[in-house]
Short mmCIF file of C-alpha atoms in Angstrom, two decimals:
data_model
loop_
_atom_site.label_atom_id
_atom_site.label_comp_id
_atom_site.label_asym_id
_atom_site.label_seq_id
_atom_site.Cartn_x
_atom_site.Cartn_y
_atom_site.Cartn_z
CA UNK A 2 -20.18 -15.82 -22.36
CA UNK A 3 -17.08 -14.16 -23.42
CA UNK A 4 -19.26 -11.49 -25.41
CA UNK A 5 -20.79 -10.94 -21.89
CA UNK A 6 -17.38 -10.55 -19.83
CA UNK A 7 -15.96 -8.21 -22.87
CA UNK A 8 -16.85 -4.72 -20.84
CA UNK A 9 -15.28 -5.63 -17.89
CA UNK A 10 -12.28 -7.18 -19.62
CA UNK A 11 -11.92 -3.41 -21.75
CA UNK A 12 -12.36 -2.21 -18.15
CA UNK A 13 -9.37 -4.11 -16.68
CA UNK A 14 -6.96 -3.61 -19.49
CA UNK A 15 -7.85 -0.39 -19.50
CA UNK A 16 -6.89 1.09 -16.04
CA UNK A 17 -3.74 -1.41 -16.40
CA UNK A 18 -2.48 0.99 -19.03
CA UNK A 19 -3.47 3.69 -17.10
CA UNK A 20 -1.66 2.23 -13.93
CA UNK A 21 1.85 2.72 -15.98
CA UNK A 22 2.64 6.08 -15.37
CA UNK A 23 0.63 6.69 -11.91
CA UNK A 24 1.77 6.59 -8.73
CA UNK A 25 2.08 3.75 -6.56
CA UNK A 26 1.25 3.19 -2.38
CA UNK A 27 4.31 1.75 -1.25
CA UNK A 28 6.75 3.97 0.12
CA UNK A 29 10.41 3.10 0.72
CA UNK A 30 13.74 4.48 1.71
CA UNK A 31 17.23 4.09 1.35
CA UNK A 32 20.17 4.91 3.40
CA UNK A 33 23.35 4.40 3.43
CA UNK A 34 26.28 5.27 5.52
CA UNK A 35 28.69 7.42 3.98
CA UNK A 36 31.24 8.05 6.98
CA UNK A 37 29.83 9.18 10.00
CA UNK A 38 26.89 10.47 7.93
CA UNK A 39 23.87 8.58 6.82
CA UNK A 40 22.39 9.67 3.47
CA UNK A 41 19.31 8.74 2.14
CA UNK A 42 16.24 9.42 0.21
CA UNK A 43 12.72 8.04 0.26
CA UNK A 44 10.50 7.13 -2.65
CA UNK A 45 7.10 5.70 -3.82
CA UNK A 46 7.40 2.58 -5.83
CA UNK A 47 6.87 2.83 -8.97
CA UNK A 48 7.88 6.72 -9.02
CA UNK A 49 7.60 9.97 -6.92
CA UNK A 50 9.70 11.06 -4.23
CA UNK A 51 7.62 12.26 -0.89
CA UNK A 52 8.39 15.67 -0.27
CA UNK A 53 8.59 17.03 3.20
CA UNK A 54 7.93 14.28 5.18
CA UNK A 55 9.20 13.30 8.44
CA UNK A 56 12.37 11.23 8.89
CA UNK A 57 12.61 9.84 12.27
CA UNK A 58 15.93 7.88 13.69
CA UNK A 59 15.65 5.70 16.75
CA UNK A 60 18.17 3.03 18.39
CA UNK A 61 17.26 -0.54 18.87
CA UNK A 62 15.08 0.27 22.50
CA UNK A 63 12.79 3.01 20.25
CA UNK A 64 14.58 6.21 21.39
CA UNK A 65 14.47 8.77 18.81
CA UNK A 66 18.25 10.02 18.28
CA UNK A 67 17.32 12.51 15.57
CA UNK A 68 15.14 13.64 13.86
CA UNK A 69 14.52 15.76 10.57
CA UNK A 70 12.39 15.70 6.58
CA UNK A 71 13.21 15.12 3.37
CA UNK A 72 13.61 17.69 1.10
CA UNK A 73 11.71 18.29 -2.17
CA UNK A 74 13.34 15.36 -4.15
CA UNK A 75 13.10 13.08 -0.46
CA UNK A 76 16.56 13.28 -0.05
CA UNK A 77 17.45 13.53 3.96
CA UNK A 78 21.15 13.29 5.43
CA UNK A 79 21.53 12.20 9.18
CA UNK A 80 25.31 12.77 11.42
CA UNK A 81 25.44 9.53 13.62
CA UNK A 82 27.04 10.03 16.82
CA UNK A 83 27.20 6.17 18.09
CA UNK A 84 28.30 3.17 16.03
CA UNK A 85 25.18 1.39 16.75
CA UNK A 86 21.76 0.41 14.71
CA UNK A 87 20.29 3.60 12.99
CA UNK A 88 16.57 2.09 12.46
CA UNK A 89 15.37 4.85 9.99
CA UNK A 90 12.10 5.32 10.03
CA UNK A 91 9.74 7.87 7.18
CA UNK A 92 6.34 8.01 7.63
CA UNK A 93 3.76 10.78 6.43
CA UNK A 94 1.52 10.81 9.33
CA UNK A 95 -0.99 9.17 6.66
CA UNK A 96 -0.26 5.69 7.34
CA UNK A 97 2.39 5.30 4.59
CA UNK A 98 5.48 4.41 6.81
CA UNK A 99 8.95 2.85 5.66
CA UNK A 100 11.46 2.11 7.80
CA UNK A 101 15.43 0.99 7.10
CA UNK A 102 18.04 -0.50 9.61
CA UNK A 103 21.19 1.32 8.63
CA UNK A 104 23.98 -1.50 11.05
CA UNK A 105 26.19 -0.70 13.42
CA UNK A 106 29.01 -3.09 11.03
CA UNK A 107 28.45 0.25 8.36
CA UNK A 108 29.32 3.26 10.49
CA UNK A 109 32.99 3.90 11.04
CA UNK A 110 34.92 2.61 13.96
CA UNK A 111 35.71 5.98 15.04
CA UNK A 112 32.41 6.09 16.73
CA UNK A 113 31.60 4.25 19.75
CA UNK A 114 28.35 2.39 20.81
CA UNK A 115 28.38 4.43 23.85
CA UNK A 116 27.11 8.33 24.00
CA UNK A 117 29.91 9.86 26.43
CA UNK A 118 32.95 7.89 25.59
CA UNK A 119 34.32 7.87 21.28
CA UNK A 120 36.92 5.67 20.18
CA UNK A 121 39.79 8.10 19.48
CA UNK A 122 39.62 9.31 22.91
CA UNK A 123 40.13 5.56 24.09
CA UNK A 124 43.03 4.94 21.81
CA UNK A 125 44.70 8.46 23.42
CA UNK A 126 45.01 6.97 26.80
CA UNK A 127 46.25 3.31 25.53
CA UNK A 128 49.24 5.75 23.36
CA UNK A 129 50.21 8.34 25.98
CA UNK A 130 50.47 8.20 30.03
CA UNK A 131 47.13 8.78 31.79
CA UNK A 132 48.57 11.41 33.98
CA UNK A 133 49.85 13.76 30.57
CA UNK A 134 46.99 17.10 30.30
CA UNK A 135 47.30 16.81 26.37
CA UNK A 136 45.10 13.61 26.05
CA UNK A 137 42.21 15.21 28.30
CA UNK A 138 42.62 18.04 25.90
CA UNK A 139 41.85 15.65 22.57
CA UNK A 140 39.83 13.51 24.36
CA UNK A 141 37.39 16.78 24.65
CA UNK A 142 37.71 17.51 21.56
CA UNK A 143 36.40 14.47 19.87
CA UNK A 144 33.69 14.54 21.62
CA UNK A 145 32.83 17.39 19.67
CA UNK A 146 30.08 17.00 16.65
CA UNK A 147 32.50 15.38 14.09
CA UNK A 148 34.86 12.94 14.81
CA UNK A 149 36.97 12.78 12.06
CA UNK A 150 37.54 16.13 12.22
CA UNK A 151 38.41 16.77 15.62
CA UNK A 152 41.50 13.95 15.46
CA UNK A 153 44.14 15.53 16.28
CA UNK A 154 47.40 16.01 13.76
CA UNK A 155 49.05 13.73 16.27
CA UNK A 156 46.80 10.98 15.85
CA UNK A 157 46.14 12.25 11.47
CA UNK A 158 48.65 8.75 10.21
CA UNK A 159 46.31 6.56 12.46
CA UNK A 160 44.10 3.59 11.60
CA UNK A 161 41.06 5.15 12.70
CA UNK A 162 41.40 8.28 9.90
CA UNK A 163 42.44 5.44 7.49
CA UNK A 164 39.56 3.31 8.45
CA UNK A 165 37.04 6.14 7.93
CA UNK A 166 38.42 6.91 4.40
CA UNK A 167 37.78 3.10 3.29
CA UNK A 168 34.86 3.01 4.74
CA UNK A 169 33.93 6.04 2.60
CA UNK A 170 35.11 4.67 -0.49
CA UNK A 171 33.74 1.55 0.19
CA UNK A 172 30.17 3.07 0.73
CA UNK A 173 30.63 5.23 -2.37
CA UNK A 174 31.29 2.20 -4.62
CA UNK A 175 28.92 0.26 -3.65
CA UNK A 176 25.96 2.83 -3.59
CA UNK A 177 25.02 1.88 -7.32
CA UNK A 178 24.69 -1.70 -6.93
CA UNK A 179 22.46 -1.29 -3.88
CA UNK A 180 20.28 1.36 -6.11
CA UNK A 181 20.54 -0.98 -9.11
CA UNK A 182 19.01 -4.23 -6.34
CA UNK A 183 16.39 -1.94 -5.43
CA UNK A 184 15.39 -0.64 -9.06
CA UNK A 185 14.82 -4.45 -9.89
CA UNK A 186 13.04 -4.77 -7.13
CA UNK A 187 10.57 -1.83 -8.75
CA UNK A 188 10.75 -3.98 -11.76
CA UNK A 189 9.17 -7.38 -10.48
CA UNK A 190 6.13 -4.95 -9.73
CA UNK A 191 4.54 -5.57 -12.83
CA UNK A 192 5.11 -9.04 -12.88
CA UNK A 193 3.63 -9.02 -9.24
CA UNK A 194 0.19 -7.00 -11.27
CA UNK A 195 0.03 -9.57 -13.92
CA UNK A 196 0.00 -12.52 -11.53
CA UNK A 197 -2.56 -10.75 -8.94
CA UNK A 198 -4.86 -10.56 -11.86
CA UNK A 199 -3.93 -14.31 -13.02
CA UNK A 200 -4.71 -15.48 -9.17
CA UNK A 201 -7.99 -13.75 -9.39
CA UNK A 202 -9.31 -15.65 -12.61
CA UNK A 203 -8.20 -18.60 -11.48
CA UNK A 204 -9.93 -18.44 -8.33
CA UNK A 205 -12.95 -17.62 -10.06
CA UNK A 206 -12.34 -20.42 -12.62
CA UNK A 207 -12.05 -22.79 -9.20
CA UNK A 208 -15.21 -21.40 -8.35
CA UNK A 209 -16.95 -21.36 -11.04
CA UNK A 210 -15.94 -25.67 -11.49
CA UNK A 211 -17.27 -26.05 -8.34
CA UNK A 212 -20.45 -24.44 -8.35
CA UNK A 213 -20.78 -26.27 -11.71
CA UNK A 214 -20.00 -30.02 -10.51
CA UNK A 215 -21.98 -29.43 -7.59
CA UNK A 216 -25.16 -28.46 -9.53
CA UNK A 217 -24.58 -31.56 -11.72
CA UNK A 218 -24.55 -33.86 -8.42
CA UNK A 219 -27.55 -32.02 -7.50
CA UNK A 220 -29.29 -32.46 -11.09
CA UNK A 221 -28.81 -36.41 -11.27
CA UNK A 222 -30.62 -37.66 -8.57
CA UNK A 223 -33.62 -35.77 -9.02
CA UNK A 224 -33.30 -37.22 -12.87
CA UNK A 225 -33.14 -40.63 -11.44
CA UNK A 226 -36.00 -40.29 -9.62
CA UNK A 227 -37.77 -38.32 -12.32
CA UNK A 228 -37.73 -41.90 -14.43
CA UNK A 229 -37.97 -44.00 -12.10
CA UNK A 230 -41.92 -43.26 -11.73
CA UNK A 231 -42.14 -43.24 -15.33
CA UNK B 104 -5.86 5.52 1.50
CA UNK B 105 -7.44 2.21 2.02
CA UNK B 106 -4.56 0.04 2.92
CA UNK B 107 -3.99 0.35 6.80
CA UNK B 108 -0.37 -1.83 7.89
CA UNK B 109 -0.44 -3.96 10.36
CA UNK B 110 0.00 -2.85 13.99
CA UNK B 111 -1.52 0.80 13.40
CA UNK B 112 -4.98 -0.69 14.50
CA UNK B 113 -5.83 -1.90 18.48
CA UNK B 114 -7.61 -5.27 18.84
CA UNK B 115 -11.25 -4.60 19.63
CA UNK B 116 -10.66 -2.50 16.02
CA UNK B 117 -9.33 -5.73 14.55
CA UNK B 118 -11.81 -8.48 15.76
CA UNK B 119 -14.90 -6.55 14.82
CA UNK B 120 -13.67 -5.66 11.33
CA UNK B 121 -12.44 -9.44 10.75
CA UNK B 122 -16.15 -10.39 11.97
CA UNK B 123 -18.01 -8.25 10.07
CA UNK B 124 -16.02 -9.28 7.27
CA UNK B 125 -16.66 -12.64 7.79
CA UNK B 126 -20.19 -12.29 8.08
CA UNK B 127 -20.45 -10.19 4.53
CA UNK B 128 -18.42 -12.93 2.66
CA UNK B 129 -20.69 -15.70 3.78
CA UNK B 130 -23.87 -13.91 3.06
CA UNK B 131 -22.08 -12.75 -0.36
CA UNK B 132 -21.41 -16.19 -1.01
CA UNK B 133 -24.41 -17.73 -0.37
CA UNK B 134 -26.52 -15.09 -2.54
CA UNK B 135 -23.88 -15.95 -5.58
CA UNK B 136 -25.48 -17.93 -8.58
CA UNK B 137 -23.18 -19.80 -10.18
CA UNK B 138 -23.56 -17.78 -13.33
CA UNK B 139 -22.49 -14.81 -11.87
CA UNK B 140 -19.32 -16.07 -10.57
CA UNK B 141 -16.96 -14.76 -13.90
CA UNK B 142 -18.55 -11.64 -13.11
CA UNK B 143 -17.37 -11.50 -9.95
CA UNK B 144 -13.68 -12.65 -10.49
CA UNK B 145 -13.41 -10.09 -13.04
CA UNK B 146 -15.05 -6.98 -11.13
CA UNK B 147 -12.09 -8.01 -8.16
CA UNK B 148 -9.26 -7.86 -10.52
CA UNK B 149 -10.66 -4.66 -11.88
CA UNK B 150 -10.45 -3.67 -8.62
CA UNK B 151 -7.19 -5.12 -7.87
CA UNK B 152 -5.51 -3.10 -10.76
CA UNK B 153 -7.67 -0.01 -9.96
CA UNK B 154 -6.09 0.01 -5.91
CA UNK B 155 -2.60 0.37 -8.27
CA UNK B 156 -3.61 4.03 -9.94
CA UNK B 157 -2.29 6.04 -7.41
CA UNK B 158 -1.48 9.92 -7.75
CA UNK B 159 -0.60 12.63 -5.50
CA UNK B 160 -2.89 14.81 -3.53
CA UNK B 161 -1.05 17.63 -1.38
CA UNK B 162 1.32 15.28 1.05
CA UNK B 163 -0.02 12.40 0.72
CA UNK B 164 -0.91 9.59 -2.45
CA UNK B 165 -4.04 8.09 -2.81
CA UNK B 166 -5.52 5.67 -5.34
CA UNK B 167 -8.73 4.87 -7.09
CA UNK B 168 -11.19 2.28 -4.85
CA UNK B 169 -14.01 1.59 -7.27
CA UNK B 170 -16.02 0.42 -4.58
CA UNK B 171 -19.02 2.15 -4.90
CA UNK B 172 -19.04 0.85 -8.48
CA UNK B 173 -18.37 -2.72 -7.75
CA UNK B 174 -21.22 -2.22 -4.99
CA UNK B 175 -23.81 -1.13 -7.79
CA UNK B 176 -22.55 -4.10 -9.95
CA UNK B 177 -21.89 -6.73 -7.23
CA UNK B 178 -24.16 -6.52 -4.40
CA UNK B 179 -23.06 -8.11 -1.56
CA UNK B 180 -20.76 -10.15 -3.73
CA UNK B 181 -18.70 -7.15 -3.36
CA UNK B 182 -17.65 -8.58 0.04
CA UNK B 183 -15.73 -11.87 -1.55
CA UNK B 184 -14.29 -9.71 -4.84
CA UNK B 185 -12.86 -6.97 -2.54
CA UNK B 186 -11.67 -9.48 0.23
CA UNK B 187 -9.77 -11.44 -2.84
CA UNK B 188 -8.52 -8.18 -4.29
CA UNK B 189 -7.18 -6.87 -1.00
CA UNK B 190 -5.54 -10.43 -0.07
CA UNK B 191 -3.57 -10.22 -3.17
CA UNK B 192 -2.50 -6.52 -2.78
CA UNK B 193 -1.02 -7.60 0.52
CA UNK B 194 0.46 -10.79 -0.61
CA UNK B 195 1.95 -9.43 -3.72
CA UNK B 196 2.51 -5.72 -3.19
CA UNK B 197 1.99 -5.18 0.76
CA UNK B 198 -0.55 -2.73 0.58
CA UNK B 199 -2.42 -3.21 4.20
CA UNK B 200 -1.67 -6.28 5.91
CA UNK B 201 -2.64 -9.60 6.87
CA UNK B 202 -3.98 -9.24 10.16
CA UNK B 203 -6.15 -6.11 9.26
CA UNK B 204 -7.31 -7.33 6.10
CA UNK B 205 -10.32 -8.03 7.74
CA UNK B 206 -10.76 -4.32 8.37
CA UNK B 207 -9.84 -2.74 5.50
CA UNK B 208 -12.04 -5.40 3.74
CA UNK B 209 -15.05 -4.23 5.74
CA UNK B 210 -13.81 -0.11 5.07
CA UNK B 211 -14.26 -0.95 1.46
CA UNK B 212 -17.16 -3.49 1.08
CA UNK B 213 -19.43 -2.32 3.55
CA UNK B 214 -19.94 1.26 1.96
CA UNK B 215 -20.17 -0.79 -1.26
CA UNK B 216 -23.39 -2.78 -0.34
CA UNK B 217 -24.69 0.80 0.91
CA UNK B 218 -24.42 2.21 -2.65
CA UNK B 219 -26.15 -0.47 -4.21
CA UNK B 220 -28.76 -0.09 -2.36
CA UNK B 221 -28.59 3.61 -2.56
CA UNK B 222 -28.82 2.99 -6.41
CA UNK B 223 -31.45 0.69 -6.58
CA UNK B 224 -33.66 3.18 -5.04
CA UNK B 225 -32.65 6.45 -6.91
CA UNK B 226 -32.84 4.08 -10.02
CA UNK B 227 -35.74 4.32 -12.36
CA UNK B 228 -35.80 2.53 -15.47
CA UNK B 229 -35.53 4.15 -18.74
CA UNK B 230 -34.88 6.99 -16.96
CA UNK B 231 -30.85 7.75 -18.04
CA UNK B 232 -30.27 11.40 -16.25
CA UNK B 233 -31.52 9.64 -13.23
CA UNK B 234 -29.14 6.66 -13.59
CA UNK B 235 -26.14 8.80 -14.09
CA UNK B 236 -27.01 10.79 -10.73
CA UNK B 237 -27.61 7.62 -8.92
CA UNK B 238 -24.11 5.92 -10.27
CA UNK B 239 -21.97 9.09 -9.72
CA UNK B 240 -23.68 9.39 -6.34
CA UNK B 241 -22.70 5.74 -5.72
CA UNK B 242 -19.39 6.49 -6.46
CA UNK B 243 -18.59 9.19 -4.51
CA UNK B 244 -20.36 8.59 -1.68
CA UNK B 245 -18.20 4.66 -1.59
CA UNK B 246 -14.80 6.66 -1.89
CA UNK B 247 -16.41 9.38 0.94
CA UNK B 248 -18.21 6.72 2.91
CA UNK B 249 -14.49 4.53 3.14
CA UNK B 250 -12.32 7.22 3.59
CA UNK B 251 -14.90 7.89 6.76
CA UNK B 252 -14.85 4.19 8.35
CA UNK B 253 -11.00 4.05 7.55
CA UNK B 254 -10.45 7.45 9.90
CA UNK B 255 -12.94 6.12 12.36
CA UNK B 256 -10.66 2.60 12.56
CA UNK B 257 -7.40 5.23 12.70
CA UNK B 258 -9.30 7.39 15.41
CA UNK B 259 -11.04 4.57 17.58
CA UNK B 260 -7.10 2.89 17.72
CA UNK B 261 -5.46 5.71 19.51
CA UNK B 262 -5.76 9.53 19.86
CA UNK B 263 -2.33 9.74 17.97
CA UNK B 264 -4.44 9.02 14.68
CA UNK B 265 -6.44 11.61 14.92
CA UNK B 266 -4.51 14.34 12.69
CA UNK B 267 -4.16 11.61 9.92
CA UNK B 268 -8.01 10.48 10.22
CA UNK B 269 -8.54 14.16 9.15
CA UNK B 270 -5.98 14.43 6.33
CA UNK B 271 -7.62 11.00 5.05
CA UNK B 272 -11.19 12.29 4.81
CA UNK B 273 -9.68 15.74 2.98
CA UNK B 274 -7.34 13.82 0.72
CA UNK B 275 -10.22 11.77 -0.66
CA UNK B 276 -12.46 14.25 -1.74
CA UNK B 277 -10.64 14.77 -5.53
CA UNK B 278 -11.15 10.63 -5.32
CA UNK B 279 -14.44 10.97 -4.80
CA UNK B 280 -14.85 13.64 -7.96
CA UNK B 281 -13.12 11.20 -9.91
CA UNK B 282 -14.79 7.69 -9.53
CA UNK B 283 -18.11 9.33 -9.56
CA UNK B 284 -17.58 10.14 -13.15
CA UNK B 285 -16.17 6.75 -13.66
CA UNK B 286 -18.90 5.38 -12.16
CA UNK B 287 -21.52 7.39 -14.00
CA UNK B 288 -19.47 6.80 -17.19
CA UNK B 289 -19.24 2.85 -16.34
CA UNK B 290 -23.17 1.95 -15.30
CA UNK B 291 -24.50 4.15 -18.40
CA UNK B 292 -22.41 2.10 -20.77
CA UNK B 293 -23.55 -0.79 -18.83
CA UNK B 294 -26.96 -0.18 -18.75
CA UNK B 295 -27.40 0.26 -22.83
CA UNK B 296 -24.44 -2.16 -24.01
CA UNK B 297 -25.17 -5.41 -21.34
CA UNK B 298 -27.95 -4.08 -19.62
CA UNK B 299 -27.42 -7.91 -17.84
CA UNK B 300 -24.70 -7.04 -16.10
CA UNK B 301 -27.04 -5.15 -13.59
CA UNK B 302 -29.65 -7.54 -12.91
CA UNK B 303 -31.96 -6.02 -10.78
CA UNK B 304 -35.25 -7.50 -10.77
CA UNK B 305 -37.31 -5.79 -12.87
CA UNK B 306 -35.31 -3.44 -14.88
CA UNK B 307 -33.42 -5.07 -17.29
CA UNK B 308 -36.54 -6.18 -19.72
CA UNK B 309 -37.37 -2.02 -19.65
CA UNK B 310 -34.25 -0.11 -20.00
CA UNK B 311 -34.18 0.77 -23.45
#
């Protein structure tokens, strides 16, 4: 028997080694908020980075906020303009689509959940009297594209400039270990082949012992009453 | 690209793949001899590990299907090996999903039973130039014949699909190249090293 299952066995091992270098289905992306900005790239597991492709961001009711593509390497970079979910989804209109939830917790504070209304205009009119022309003034000005940059010297020594540096810093640190989980997660991916190809045989096996003690039952009856005549 | 996720596909879509499915595992079954079994386990994890060669074509990545080779070899026993090798792709790697494995099972085994009989009747024995046409013609025509029922699944679920039912069939084409020489390459070594392996009736005992 095994002489008979050799070709198919060459055959398996075979593409296995093959499968090493090649590409692989799954598609995934990464992001992570760096500031107001979310950075991220995309990438096949076990290799290759989708080039081109569209990058789609939508809030938690499905409304797209943004949209853009990666570039050649799948990199893609994103300005958030709420502190809410980012739910970032990549998708190459093939059927390979990846999708990651970038939390409202990771943005800055200096953005509010709200379109209209951003923190640091909020915290002007707690700080100086309502009726004062110089708060309108900021307060239009950080509703301009970036907020950190349109706080005004006034407000520079504040918490929210402060928070938005450690928030930085803390995303910067931590970028490594997240790329480090996800790189082991590539890793179990042969370990996942192996035991695919383990389930299989044994399944087989299962069959196989069934089939087998099944014929047996079949066999000894007809035995039985094979001798009894005799 | 065989694998369609979940929730890409609308119900009627789902139901009549996971029936048809159904239906080609229990006939499969029921036409498996016991002896043939190992054969089949191993022809599914070929196919398991073959669904993980994947390379790039234009946008898109696409991997080798091997269905119109496990067809040739399998019969309708293909339906059970591919069912098993797709279940496990989803489990382990989640390629496709659970709710349209039934589906993608029938995209892959149907065109499979197709090319064995396409084979059996382009097959002569002792004939080899013949055999090679009819195995790389099984081959591609699987790959083709998939790549066609997986669009039609895509375009049948919504008019949104329509663009990537299109870039499927186009994508598939250097697939088709390929595993038509595997094929070819695969049944001739068959055919003179375990001419068993392909037990048709009546042309084992004459192949030389």
């Amino acid at each position: 028997m095994s002489d008979r299952l050799l070709v198919p066995v060459l055959l398996a091992l075979s593409l296995s080694v093959v499968a090493a270098p090649a590409w692989s289905h799954k598609l995934k992306v990464f992001v992570t908020a760096e500031g107001t900005r979310l950075v991220g790239y995309a990438y096949f597991i076990p290799g290759g980075r989708p080039r081109q492709v569209a990058v789609t961001v939508t809030d938690a009711d499905g409304k797209v906020l943004a949209a853009t593509a990666t570039d050649d390497e799948g990199h893609f970079q994103i300005e958030a303009k709420r502190r809410i979910d980012h739910h970032i989804t990549v998708g190459g209109g093939d059927g390979h689509v990846a999708t990651y939830t970038v939390r409202a917790e990771e943005l800055p504070d200096s953005l509010s959940p709200s379109p209209s209304i951003s923190l640091s205009q909020s915290e002007g009119r707690e700080r100086l009297p309502p009726s004062s022309s110089a708060p309108l003034l900021q307060a239009g000005q950080a509703s301009g594209p970036s907020p950190i940059a349109a706080v005004s010297p006034a407000l520079s020594a504040s918490n929210t400039d402060w928070r938005v540096f450690i928030d930085q810093s803390i995303a910067r640190q931590i970028r490594p270990l997240r790329e480090q989980i996800n790189a082991y997660q590539e890793k179990i991916w042969w370990h996942d082949v192996l035991g695919g190809i383990g389930y299989i045989l044994g399944l087989g096996g299962l069959a196989f012992g069934l089939a087998e003690r099944r014929r047996q039952r079949d066999a000894s009856p007809s035995t039985v009453a094979g001798r009894n005549p005799s | 690209m065989a694998h369609i996720p979940d929730g890409v596909l609308s119900a009627p879509v789902l139901v009549a793949g996971a029936a048809l499915s159904l239906v080609g595992c229990a006939y499969g079954l029921q036409q498996l001899a016991a002896e043939r079994i190992p054969q089949v386990a191993l022809l599914s994890a070929v196919l398991f590990v073959a669904a993980l060669v994947h390379f790039p074509v234009g946008p898109s990545s696409v991997h080798l299907m091997l269905n119109g080779l496990a067809g040739v070899l399998l019969g309708w026993a293909a339906f059970p090996a591919i069912l098993v090798a797709l279940l496990l792709q989803a489990v382990l790697f989640g390629f496709g999903g659970l709710v349209v494995l039934g589906v993608n099972a029938m995209n892959m085994a149907l065109p499979a039973v197709l090319c064995r009989a396409l084979f059996v009747a382009l097959f002569r024995s002792g004939n080899r130039r013949r055999t090679i046409i009819a195995a790389g013609l099984a081959g591609g025509i699987g790959v083709m014949l998939t790549a066609l029922l997986v669009a039609l699944a895509l375009a049948l679920s919504g008019q949104e699909f329509v663009a990537a039912a299109k870039l499927i069939i186009f994508t598939h084409i250097p697939v088709a190249v390929i595993e038509s020489i595997f094929s070819a390459a695969v049944i001739d070594l068959l055919l003179r090293v375990k001419p068993e392996f392909l037990n048709f009736t009546g042309m084992k005992e004459e192949y030389p």
